[in-house]
Amino acid sequence: MKLAYWMYAGPAHIGTLRVASSFKNVHAIMHAPLGDDYFNVMRSMLERERNFTPVTASVVDRNVLARGSQEKVVDNITRKDKEEHPDLIVLTPTCTSSILQEDLQNFVSRAEMDTQGDVMLADVNHYRYNELQAADRTLYQVVKYYIDKARKKENLPTDKTAKPSVNILGISTLGFHNQHDCTELKRLMADLGIEVNEVIPEGASVHNLKNLPRAWFNLVPYRELGRMAAEYLESEFSMPYVDISPMGVVETARCIRKIQQVINAQGAEVDYEEYINNQTLYVSQAAWFSRSIDCQNLTGKKAVVFGDNTHAAAMTKILAREMGIQVVLAGTYCKYDADWFREQVSEYCDEVLISDDNAEIGDAIARHEPAAIFGTQMERHVGKRLDIPCGVIAAPIHIQNFPIGYKPFVGYEGTNQIADLVYNSFTLGMEDHLLEIFGGHDTKEVITKGISADSDLNWNKEAKAELAKIPGFVRGKVKRNTEKFARDRNLSEITLEVMYAAKESVGA
Amino acid sequence: MTVAQDQPSALNFECETGNYHTFCPISCVAWLYQKIEDSFFLVIGTKTCGYFLQNAMGVMIFAEPRYAMAELEEGDISAKLNDYEELKRLCLQIKRDRNPSVIVWIGTCTTEIIKMDLEGLAPKLEAEIGIPIVTARANGLDYAFTQGEDTVLAAMAHKCPTEAPQLEAEKKERNAVSSLLNFGRKKEEVQQEESEYKDHQPLVLFGSLPDPVVTNLTLELKKQGVKVSGWLPSKRYTELPVIEQGYYVAGVNPFLSRTATTLMRRRKTKLIGAPFPIGPDGTRAWIEKICSVLGIEPQGLEEREAKIWESLEDYIQLIRGKSVFFMGDNLLEVSLARFLIRCGMTCQEIGIPYMDKRYQKAELDLLEKTCNEMGVPIPTIVEKPDNYNQLQRITAQKPDLVITGMAHANPLEARGINTKWSVEFTFAQIHGFTNARDILELATRPLRRNNNLKELGWEKLVQEEAKV
């Protein structure tokens, strides 16, 4: 047993449902107790979805516990088949069905005989996989199912498209800024003269999956979702894949160069260098931004980065390599893929943290006292408590992270969005000046070890009034610096004199 | 309540497949940990439970809540790890970090399936670590949403002290509400105030309500000379009310049937079966019933109710003659429908997760009476509804307002159907005369909003015809 208040990645079935409900006309049936269909609420609220979420439950209740599901699951599958005529029904196990150990595969085989559409069982064990791993597996499973089916029917197209073309793998519902990223990637491909063959799973029809091998290569923009499917397609059809996330100026260029190499190997004869150069210098503002005076002020500022593998790694590189910011700590909650993360970021940050315990991360942030945090909603709240600004870069996310406006994280427009996010998260030039007046901004020693921002020191009336005059956004820092100064000298009351002594001491 | 349940009734009850959307009953920790200030809720379940709570409670999570998951791992499921030792380790950690007056264990689907004997482990561990442990099985196998509170309160009913302590001072301390009302007054004044109450058998109310609502309902009864000896639950676990054999008890919420049964059978109290104090009609009926059982002639209730109705007129104008459809997910449906019908609405269907016809008898009678008096058809009550079928009926009947969960609200709005998110009714203050306006504020909000947008001409925002 583990005492837990918060989790970064959801349970396995959420991943399966994200993939299943991303496809067009695919229905998921959960083998779950009443109340486990909370996924529908999340999709309806967070994505502001206009359509009913194609997920229902085959409810596990006392009767099921006593007698087994018997006909119930089969009935629910055939009923849904008649009501909505989905192309595919995905039977989704949950933590409950993992323990019940019913033979769900048997239910699927029986239901299949009476349904128009296809039926499959998502092969995800609740106790072995989390949301992200399960999503990756389910996507692979669906792709494999339809490739096998086409092979059996002998209607698997074997020719490649005439022009260079790509499948984009891993765009899904409830993914962080996925919709905007997808638009941006399509735009990028159009610029490069590459046709988009298929985008899966978002908006895709399972009938088109047999066309996947027609593309020249696969693009997997996220580390967490799509790689299994890409590896499968590579082993079956020798299709190369590009898994460099085009996030940030340098990585986008690296991704495009890799694409160039991959399609030239198949006879495309393209040269994207001029495109990269043009985009970097004039379309993306990020390269210019990092040369500008504003970004100069960010030099050497401290930041903590935490999130999923894709976004935390990309963000760390952008901050360190493109903006000259000191990443004191980069971390991920994708423990199952920790080696990759370490390899990606270790040269760009002082310390790597692999953990899914939010308290550990909160304390690490308190210890480092960075000037800004780039993390999930949890880190945003830690930042609020410690009075440190935070830019949200990864799930778990709230409704405000599903913006209506166009906000991709990938491609050249993505670099602009990230530059804004970073710049707006740090305290700005004038604030910096105020910080200098009241005593420096990088506190080098640990003040409080825990996350609690409470103070045990007594501020007298004048000092309090003086503190209140300091603009809100720097007040916390001044307060902490002064209190640290007082604590070091065993002063129990903070007066105006102490305040200014502190300022002078830190300044000196 | 025990004999009169099978009288013929014009109400039509149906039962569907139980394929409906509702919250898991463990969600009750969200409001109960706030209500019982010295408690700590430990939900013994899986990542699925944790994920639900984390998302359903939203920003509350970040305020260092007094709740946590005991997340079961594979070793717990396969009994490689010892349940007792594991729970002891976690509870000691909770004791060290928070030092609560009570730890409430919430049993989940998983603990049911692997048959973890929480009720058996609790007394042993309680003795070992010195903190009371209350065990409630609030799982999705057996219960829906608000019934979670019912299981917790039923478990707490066992923990209420059996007899009033001897000392006067202590007694005052025990009784949270009266000491709240007597706060800072001299003994003589308190005694004088005691005389404002009629002489009646002690009355304890059950159901978790926000403190302002508790004060409000307590004062409402005080006006009639009825003294509330205590509430289950109180603000603090250490202030649970004394419950002696022969006390009267009355429920304030329609989903508390297990608690009512426990109080009657195990604590030998007498249940006052009344409609629930939701809406001015319900509140008046509730007070009247309590008064009549305690042998008190109620004073000025008719005028009080009339005054409240008068003040609601602006809202009622918006909904009079309109129709409402309850998809059903929180068991407040019958009381709300009865109130809205009294406001002049018609109701085609009341979906409800579970219907205890005995505990809700008085409420059902009032619903029937209200329909007859208002001259509207009596709604069908659909127990364990089937959401898919309901959506077909909604498409056919085109109600003016659908009260539903969030899974269906946005898709229905996109199809031009006004919806009100049902969960808001469980978190808003809806009890008593004073809060009737809040119910209507909620119920009319979609109509007012959509009236404002009417001119714009984009009511249906889905491309093809609704495929439900």
mmCIF file of C-alpha atoms in Angstrom, chain B residues 101-411:
data_model
loop_
_atom_site.group_PDB
_atom_site.id
_atom_site.type_symbol
_atom_site.label_atom_id
_atom_site.label_comp_id
_atom_site.label_asym_id
_atom_site.label_seq_id
_atom_site.Cartn_x
_atom_site.Cartn_y
_atom_site.Cartn_z
ATOM 1 C CA SER B 101 -9.621 12.590 16.126
ATOM 2 C CA VAL B 102 -10.945 9.897 13.831
ATOM 3 C CA ILE B 103 -9.753 8.054 10.759
ATOM 4 C CA VAL B 104 -12.528 7.018 8.397
ATOM 5 C CA TRP B 105 -11.687 4.081 6.185
ATOM 6 C CA ILE B 106 -13.578 4.090 2.936
ATOM 7 C CA GLY B 107 -13.846 0.600 1.533
ATOM 8 C CA THR B 108 -13.974 0.416 -2.272
ATOM 9 C CA CYS B 109 -14.834 -2.090 -4.975
ATOM 10 C CA THR B 110 -11.387 -3.610 -4.720
ATOM 11 C CA THR B 111 -11.516 -4.194 -0.964
ATOM 12 C CA GLU B 112 -14.914 -5.822 -1.490
ATOM 13 C CA ILE B 113 -13.689 -8.150 -4.198
ATOM 14 C CA ILE B 114 -10.547 -9.245 -2.406
ATOM 15 C CA LYS B 115 -12.633 -9.412 0.775
ATOM 16 C CA MET B 116 -10.379 -7.302 2.915
ATOM 17 C CA ASP B 117 -11.932 -7.477 6.363
ATOM 18 C CA LEU B 118 -11.866 -3.774 7.195
ATOM 19 C CA GLU B 119 -14.551 -4.074 9.868
ATOM 20 C CA GLY B 120 -12.504 -6.773 11.546
ATOM 21 C CA LEU B 121 -9.166 -4.972 11.283
ATOM 22 C CA ALA B 122 -10.451 -1.602 12.482
ATOM 23 C CA PRO B 123 -11.087 -2.392 16.198
ATOM 24 C CA LYS B 124 -7.703 -4.091 16.555
ATOM 25 C CA LEU B 125 -5.822 -1.253 14.942
ATOM 26 C CA GLU B 126 -7.906 1.306 16.810
ATOM 27 C CA ALA B 127 -6.775 -0.216 20.103
ATOM 28 C CA GLU B 128 -3.184 -0.329 18.962
ATOM 29 C CA ILE B 129 -2.797 3.226 17.685
ATOM 30 C CA GLY B 130 -5.321 4.967 19.940
ATOM 31 C CA ILE B 131 -7.406 6.724 17.298
ATOM 32 C CA PRO B 132 -11.018 5.713 16.580
ATOM 33 C CA ILE B 133 -11.453 4.139 13.172
ATOM 34 C CA VAL B 134 -14.803 4.225 11.399
ATOM 35 C CA THR B 135 -15.300 1.864 8.476
ATOM 36 C CA ALA B 136 -17.676 2.672 5.640
ATOM 37 C CA ARG B 137 -18.098 0.593 2.510
ATOM 38 C CA ALA B 138 -18.843 3.296 -0.008
ATOM 39 C CA ASN B 139 -18.219 1.382 -3.200
ATOM 40 C CA GLY B 140 -19.537 1.480 -6.752
ATOM 41 C CA LEU B 141 -20.643 -2.149 -6.624
ATOM 42 C CA ASP B 142 -23.467 -1.281 -4.243
ATOM 43 C CA TYR B 143 -24.043 2.446 -4.132
ATOM 44 C CA ALA B 144 -24.351 5.644 -6.134
ATOM 45 C CA PHE B 145 -22.876 9.071 -5.378
ATOM 46 C CA THR B 146 -24.589 10.578 -2.286
ATOM 47 C CA GLN B 147 -25.248 7.146 -0.838
ATOM 48 C CA GLY B 148 -21.584 7.296 0.128
ATOM 49 C CA GLU B 149 -22.500 9.772 2.864
ATOM 50 C CA ASP B 150 -25.223 7.387 3.953
ATOM 51 C CA THR B 151 -22.729 4.566 4.525
ATOM 52 C CA VAL B 152 -20.391 6.844 6.479
ATOM 53 C CA LEU B 153 -23.155 8.236 8.691
ATOM 54 C CA ALA B 154 -24.586 4.780 9.282
ATOM 55 C CA ALA B 155 -21.149 3.712 10.520
ATOM 56 C CA MET B 156 -20.853 6.829 12.681
ATOM 57 C CA ALA B 157 -24.273 6.202 14.217
ATOM 58 C CA HIS B 158 -22.666 3.269 16.000
ATOM 59 C CA LYS B 159 -20.069 5.586 17.497
ATOM 60 C CA CYS B 160 -22.470 8.124 19.022
ATOM 61 C CA PRO B 161 -22.314 8.093 22.829
ATOM 62 C CA THR B 162 -25.170 6.185 24.454
ATOM 63 C CA GLU B 163 -25.905 8.300 27.439
ATOM 64 C CA ALA B 164 -25.671 11.902 28.394
ATOM 65 C CA PRO B 165 -22.669 12.560 30.629
ATOM 66 C CA GLN B 166 -23.454 13.510 34.211
ATOM 67 C CA LEU B 167 -21.832 16.905 34.387
ATOM 68 C CA GLU B 168 -23.789 19.874 33.159
ATOM 69 C CA ALA B 169 -20.677 21.508 31.739
ATOM 70 C CA GLU B 170 -19.750 18.448 29.769
ATOM 71 C CA LYS B 171 -23.229 18.129 28.446
ATOM 72 C CA LYS B 172 -23.055 21.568 27.022
ATOM 73 C CA GLU B 173 -19.788 20.749 25.384
ATOM 74 C CA ARG B 174 -21.220 17.622 23.811
ATOM 75 C CA ASN B 175 -24.068 19.468 22.296
ATOM 76 C CA ALA B 176 -22.488 21.378 19.519
ATOM 77 C CA VAL B 177 -25.472 23.319 18.313
ATOM 78 C CA SER B 178 -26.835 24.523 21.611
ATOM 79 C CA SER B 179 -23.387 25.483 22.849
ATOM 80 C CA LEU B 180 -22.967 27.355 19.613
ATOM 81 C CA LEU B 181 -26.208 29.192 20.201
ATOM 82 C CA ASN B 182 -25.458 29.736 23.874
ATOM 83 C CA PHE B 183 -21.957 30.928 23.235
ATOM 84 C CA GLY B 184 -20.770 33.531 25.694
ATOM 85 C CA ARG B 185 -23.977 33.744 27.703
ATOM 86 C CA LYS B 186 -24.486 33.384 31.407
ATOM 87 C CA LYS B 187 -26.057 30.324 32.905
ATOM 88 C CA GLU B 188 -29.242 32.113 33.905
ATOM 89 C CA GLU B 189 -29.740 33.362 30.385
ATOM 90 C CA VAL B 190 -29.203 29.887 29.062
ATOM 91 C CA GLN B 191 -31.754 28.538 31.495
ATOM 92 C CA GLN B 192 -34.184 31.205 30.499
ATOM 93 C CA GLU B 193 -33.611 30.242 26.914
ATOM 94 C CA GLU B 194 -34.234 26.601 27.728
ATOM 95 C CA SER B 195 -37.706 27.650 28.775
ATOM 96 C CA GLU B 196 -38.347 28.905 25.252
ATOM 97 C CA TYR B 197 -38.426 25.286 24.177
ATOM 98 C CA LYS B 198 -41.513 23.148 24.587
ATOM 99 C CA ASP B 199 -41.137 20.054 26.658
ATOM 100 C CA HIS B 200 -40.597 17.173 24.248
ATOM 101 C CA GLN B 201 -38.643 13.984 23.718
ATOM 102 C CA PRO B 202 -35.056 14.672 22.542
ATOM 103 C CA LEU B 203 -34.695 15.064 18.794
ATOM 104 C CA VAL B 204 -31.519 14.362 16.825
ATOM 105 C CA LEU B 205 -31.254 15.288 13.143
ATOM 106 C CA PHE B 206 -29.078 13.399 10.669
ATOM 107 C CA GLY B 207 -27.463 14.425 7.408
ATOM 108 C CA SER B 208 -24.357 16.464 6.622
ATOM 109 C CA LEU B 209 -25.138 20.088 5.815
ATOM 110 C CA PRO B 210 -22.960 23.205 5.669
ATOM 111 C CA ASP B 211 -22.836 24.949 9.052
ATOM 112 C CA PRO B 212 -24.903 27.995 8.032
ATOM 113 C CA VAL B 213 -27.690 25.644 6.943
ATOM 114 C CA VAL B 214 -27.454 23.739 10.229
ATOM 115 C CA THR B 215 -27.857 26.959 12.175
ATOM 116 C CA ASN B 216 -30.676 28.044 9.919
ATOM 117 C CA LEU B 217 -32.722 24.846 10.279
ATOM 118 C CA THR B 218 -32.019 24.668 14.020
ATOM 119 C CA LEU B 219 -33.348 28.205 14.468
ATOM 120 C CA GLU B 220 -36.342 27.424 12.278
ATOM 121 C CA LEU B 221 -37.278 24.601 14.662
ATOM 122 C CA LYS B 222 -36.492 26.754 17.675
ATOM 123 C CA LYS B 223 -39.174 29.184 16.534
ATOM 124 C CA GLN B 224 -41.638 26.332 17.059
ATOM 125 C CA GLY B 225 -40.177 25.527 20.457
ATOM 126 C CA VAL B 226 -38.484 22.403 19.139
ATOM 127 C CA LYS B 227 -35.059 21.798 20.577
ATOM 128 C CA VAL B 228 -32.482 20.020 18.438
ATOM 129 C CA SER B 229 -30.370 17.963 20.820
ATOM 130 C CA GLY B 230 -27.723 17.196 18.248
ATOM 131 C CA TRP B 231 -26.753 16.530 14.643
ATOM 132 C CA LEU B 232 -25.208 13.509 13.091
ATOM 133 C CA PRO B 233 -22.570 14.470 11.937
ATOM 134 C CA SER B 234 -21.373 17.382 14.075
ATOM 135 C CA LYS B 235 -18.623 19.816 13.249
ATOM 136 C CA ARG B 236 -16.158 17.628 15.083
ATOM 137 C CA TYR B 237 -16.034 13.878 15.580
ATOM 138 C CA THR B 238 -15.528 14.456 19.313
ATOM 139 C CA GLU B 239 -18.905 16.223 19.387
ATOM 140 C CA LEU B 240 -21.055 13.403 18.006
ATOM 141 C CA PRO B 241 -24.476 13.661 19.640
ATOM 142 C CA VAL B 242 -25.737 11.465 22.452
ATOM 143 C CA ILE B 243 -28.305 9.003 21.164
ATOM 144 C CA GLU B 244 -30.364 7.159 23.729
ATOM 145 C CA GLN B 245 -33.040 4.596 23.218
ATOM 146 C CA GLY B 246 -36.375 6.286 22.537
ATOM 147 C CA TYR B 247 -34.952 9.489 21.045
ATOM 148 C CA TYR B 248 -36.617 10.860 17.951
ATOM 149 C CA VAL B 249 -34.571 11.216 14.787
ATOM 150 C CA ALA B 250 -35.351 12.958 11.497
ATOM 151 C CA GLY B 251 -33.446 13.001 8.201
ATOM 152 C CA VAL B 252 -32.696 16.133 6.211
ATOM 153 C CA ASN B 253 -31.724 14.415 2.960
ATOM 154 C CA PRO B 254 -33.471 11.772 0.855
ATOM 155 C CA PHE B 255 -30.432 9.515 0.445
ATOM 156 C CA LEU B 256 -29.964 8.583 4.100
ATOM 157 C CA SER B 257 -31.993 5.398 4.319
ATOM 158 C CA ARG B 258 -29.237 3.191 5.755
ATOM 159 C CA THR B 259 -28.515 5.755 8.435
ATOM 160 C CA ALA B 260 -32.220 5.882 9.266
ATOM 161 C CA THR B 261 -32.385 2.081 9.460
ATOM 162 C CA THR B 262 -29.313 1.940 11.689
ATOM 163 C CA LEU B 263 -30.687 4.588 14.019
ATOM 164 C CA MET B 264 -33.969 2.727 14.337
ATOM 165 C CA ARG B 265 -32.769 -0.849 14.571
ATOM 166 C CA ARG B 266 -29.433 -0.523 16.305
ATOM 167 C CA ARG B 267 -29.921 2.610 18.380
ATOM 168 C CA LYS B 268 -33.639 2.028 19.072
ATOM 169 C CA THR B 269 -34.708 5.512 18.076
ATOM 170 C CA LYS B 270 -37.987 6.542 16.507
ATOM 171 C CA LEU B 271 -37.822 7.915 12.966
ATOM 172 C CA ILE B 272 -39.992 10.862 12.021
ATOM 173 C CA GLY B 273 -40.835 10.127 8.395
ATOM 174 C CA ALA B 274 -41.266 13.541 6.833
ATOM 175 C CA PRO B 275 -40.754 15.161 3.439
ATOM 176 C CA PHE B 276 -37.325 16.782 3.211
ATOM 177 C CA PRO B 277 -36.746 20.489 3.923
ATOM 178 C CA ILE B 278 -36.015 21.337 0.297
ATOM 179 C CA GLY B 279 -38.104 24.214 -1.075
ATOM 180 C CA PRO B 280 -40.514 26.223 1.104
ATOM 181 C CA ASP B 281 -43.214 23.560 0.682
ATOM 182 C CA GLY B 282 -40.847 20.805 1.791
ATOM 183 C CA THR B 283 -39.477 22.834 4.683
ATOM 184 C CA ARG B 284 -42.949 23.617 5.977
ATOM 185 C CA ALA B 285 -44.064 19.985 5.670
ATOM 186 C CA TRP B 286 -40.875 18.867 7.417
ATOM 187 C CA ILE B 287 -41.391 21.207 10.373
ATOM 188 C CA GLU B 288 -45.089 20.399 10.591
ATOM 189 C CA LYS B 289 -44.418 16.692 10.695
ATOM 190 C CA ILE B 290 -41.764 17.051 13.381
ATOM 191 C CA CYS B 291 -44.089 19.286 15.431
ATOM 192 C CA SER B 292 -47.000 16.907 15.087
ATOM 193 C CA VAL B 293 -44.943 13.921 16.227
ATOM 194 C CA LEU B 294 -43.576 15.867 19.187
ATOM 195 C CA GLY B 295 -47.065 17.094 20.059
ATOM 196 C CA ILE B 296 -46.497 20.754 19.270
ATOM 197 C CA GLU B 297 -48.880 23.079 17.441
ATOM 198 C CA PRO B 298 -46.843 24.836 14.729
ATOM 199 C CA GLN B 299 -47.123 28.620 14.631
ATOM 200 C CA GLY B 300 -47.058 31.000 11.672
ATOM 201 C CA LEU B 301 -45.739 28.489 9.157
ATOM 202 C CA GLU B 302 -48.361 29.212 6.545
ATOM 203 C CA GLU B 303 -47.511 32.914 6.495
ATOM 204 C CA ARG B 304 -43.797 32.136 6.458
ATOM 205 C CA GLU B 305 -44.188 29.848 3.464
ATOM 206 C CA ALA B 306 -46.415 32.319 1.603
ATOM 207 C CA LYS B 307 -43.860 35.067 2.112
ATOM 208 C CA ILE B 308 -41.082 32.933 0.682
ATOM 209 C CA TRP B 309 -43.171 32.051 -2.378
ATOM 210 C CA GLU B 310 -43.838 35.727 -2.915
ATOM 211 C CA SER B 311 -40.134 36.485 -2.920
ATOM 212 C CA LEU B 312 -39.520 33.768 -5.509
ATOM 213 C CA GLU B 313 -42.033 35.078 -8.014
ATOM 214 C CA ASP B 314 -39.478 36.650 -10.402
ATOM 215 C CA TYR B 315 -37.716 33.318 -10.804
ATOM 216 C CA ILE B 316 -40.918 31.307 -10.965
ATOM 217 C CA GLN B 317 -42.131 33.391 -13.896
ATOM 218 C CA LEU B 318 -39.226 32.014 -15.911
ATOM 219 C CA ILE B 319 -40.131 28.367 -15.390
ATOM 220 C CA ARG B 320 -43.905 28.323 -14.955
ATOM 221 C CA GLY B 321 -45.478 26.014 -17.525
ATOM 222 C CA LYS B 322 -42.109 24.680 -18.650
ATOM 223 C CA SER B 323 -41.104 21.034 -18.452
ATOM 224 C CA VAL B 324 -38.212 19.399 -16.628
ATOM 225 C CA PHE B 325 -36.585 15.975 -17.022
ATOM 226 C CA PHE B 326 -34.403 14.407 -14.317
ATOM 227 C CA MET B 327 -31.893 11.893 -15.653
ATOM 228 C CA GLY B 328 -31.092 10.865 -12.101
ATOM 229 C CA ASP B 329 -27.788 10.574 -10.299
ATOM 230 C CA ASN B 330 -27.914 11.917 -6.734
ATOM 231 C CA LEU B 331 -31.188 10.834 -5.084
ATOM 232 C CA LEU B 332 -32.325 14.430 -4.505
ATOM 233 C CA GLU B 333 -34.507 14.078 -7.601
ATOM 234 C CA VAL B 334 -37.909 13.441 -6.011
ATOM 235 C CA SER B 335 -37.647 16.376 -3.618
ATOM 236 C CA LEU B 336 -36.431 18.733 -6.322
ATOM 237 C CA ALA B 337 -39.120 17.587 -8.754
ATOM 238 C CA ARG B 338 -41.808 18.071 -6.120
ATOM 239 C CA PHE B 339 -40.586 21.628 -5.483
ATOM 240 C CA LEU B 340 -40.299 22.492 -9.183
ATOM 241 C CA ILE B 341 -43.792 21.138 -9.845
ATOM 242 C CA ARG B 342 -45.065 23.368 -7.034
ATOM 243 C CA CYS B 343 -43.330 26.222 -8.871
ATOM 244 C CA GLY B 344 -45.541 25.454 -11.879
ATOM 245 C CA MET B 345 -43.318 23.168 -13.922
ATOM 246 C CA THR B 346 -44.362 19.871 -15.404
ATOM 247 C CA CYS B 347 -42.160 16.835 -15.050
ATOM 248 C CA GLN B 348 -42.152 13.872 -17.371
ATOM 249 C CA GLU B 349 -39.615 11.667 -15.764
ATOM 250 C CA ILE B 350 -37.777 11.438 -12.494
ATOM 251 C CA GLY B 351 -34.740 9.235 -12.910
ATOM 252 C CA ILE B 352 -33.219 8.135 -9.621
ATOM 253 C CA PRO B 353 -30.406 5.689 -8.782
ATOM 254 C CA TYR B 354 -32.215 4.038 -5.907
ATOM 255 C CA MET B 355 -35.673 4.487 -4.433
ATOM 256 C CA ASP B 356 -36.362 3.591 -0.811
ATOM 257 C CA LYS B 357 -40.130 3.798 -0.822
ATOM 258 C CA ARG B 358 -40.321 3.499 2.945
ATOM 259 C CA TYR B 359 -37.762 6.128 3.876
ATOM 260 C CA GLN B 360 -39.080 8.490 1.168
ATOM 261 C CA LYS B 361 -42.753 7.662 1.800
ATOM 262 C CA ALA B 362 -43.751 11.098 3.063
ATOM 263 C CA GLU B 363 -41.859 12.780 0.229
ATOM 264 C CA LEU B 364 -43.548 10.581 -2.380
ATOM 265 C CA ASP B 365 -46.954 11.317 -0.858
ATOM 266 C CA LEU B 366 -46.242 15.027 -1.019
ATOM 267 C CA LEU B 367 -45.162 14.674 -4.647
ATOM 268 C CA GLU B 368 -48.446 12.996 -5.519
ATOM 269 C CA LYS B 369 -50.445 15.570 -3.597
ATOM 270 C CA THR B 370 -48.540 18.412 -5.255
ATOM 271 C CA CYS B 371 -49.222 17.033 -8.742
ATOM 272 C CA ASN B 372 -52.907 16.729 -7.960
ATOM 273 C CA GLU B 373 -53.137 20.233 -6.539
ATOM 274 C CA MET B 374 -51.246 21.756 -9.442
ATOM 275 C CA GLY B 375 -53.294 19.750 -11.938
ATOM 276 C CA VAL B 376 -50.309 18.234 -13.740
ATOM 277 C CA PRO B 377 -49.687 14.606 -14.716
ATOM 278 C CA ILE B 378 -47.829 12.517 -12.177
ATOM 279 C CA PRO B 379 -44.287 11.789 -13.361
ATOM 280 C CA THR B 380 -42.884 8.317 -13.872
ATOM 281 C CA ILE B 381 -40.153 7.470 -11.410
ATOM 282 C CA VAL B 382 -37.434 5.504 -13.172
ATOM 283 C CA GLU B 383 -35.163 3.661 -10.845
ATOM 284 C CA LYS B 384 -31.700 2.559 -12.105
ATOM 285 C CA PRO B 385 -32.273 4.422 -15.364
ATOM 286 C CA ASP B 386 -30.657 3.635 -18.695
ATOM 287 C CA ASN B 387 -29.031 6.780 -20.029
ATOM 288 C CA TYR B 388 -29.205 5.655 -23.629
ATOM 289 C CA ASN B 389 -32.954 5.113 -23.441
ATOM 290 C CA GLN B 390 -33.350 8.377 -21.568
ATOM 291 C CA LEU B 391 -31.596 10.266 -24.337
ATOM 292 C CA GLN B 392 -34.076 8.783 -26.814
ATOM 293 C CA ARG B 393 -36.954 9.967 -24.635
ATOM 294 C CA ILE B 394 -35.376 13.406 -24.237
ATOM 295 C CA THR B 395 -35.038 13.703 -28.004
ATOM 296 C CA ALA B 396 -38.686 12.759 -28.402
ATOM 297 C CA GLN B 397 -40.147 14.841 -25.570
ATOM 298 C CA LYS B 398 -37.935 17.926 -25.970
ATOM 299 C CA PRO B 399 -38.117 19.046 -22.331
ATOM 300 C CA ASP B 400 -37.350 22.702 -21.552
ATOM 301 C CA LEU B 401 -34.789 21.699 -18.960
ATOM 302 C CA VAL B 402 -32.800 18.516 -18.388
ATOM 303 C CA ILE B 403 -31.134 18.034 -15.030
ATOM 304 C CA THR B 404 -28.181 15.757 -15.708
ATOM 305 C CA GLY B 405 -24.589 14.858 -15.019
ATOM 306 C CA MET B 406 -21.657 16.500 -16.764
ATOM 307 C CA ALA B 407 -21.085 13.606 -19.131
ATOM 308 C CA HIS B 408 -24.263 14.552 -20.986
ATOM 309 C CA ALA B 409 -24.603 18.279 -20.348
ATOM 310 C CA ASN B 410 -22.380 19.676 -23.121
ATOM 311 C CA PRO B 411 -23.591 17.237 -25.801
#
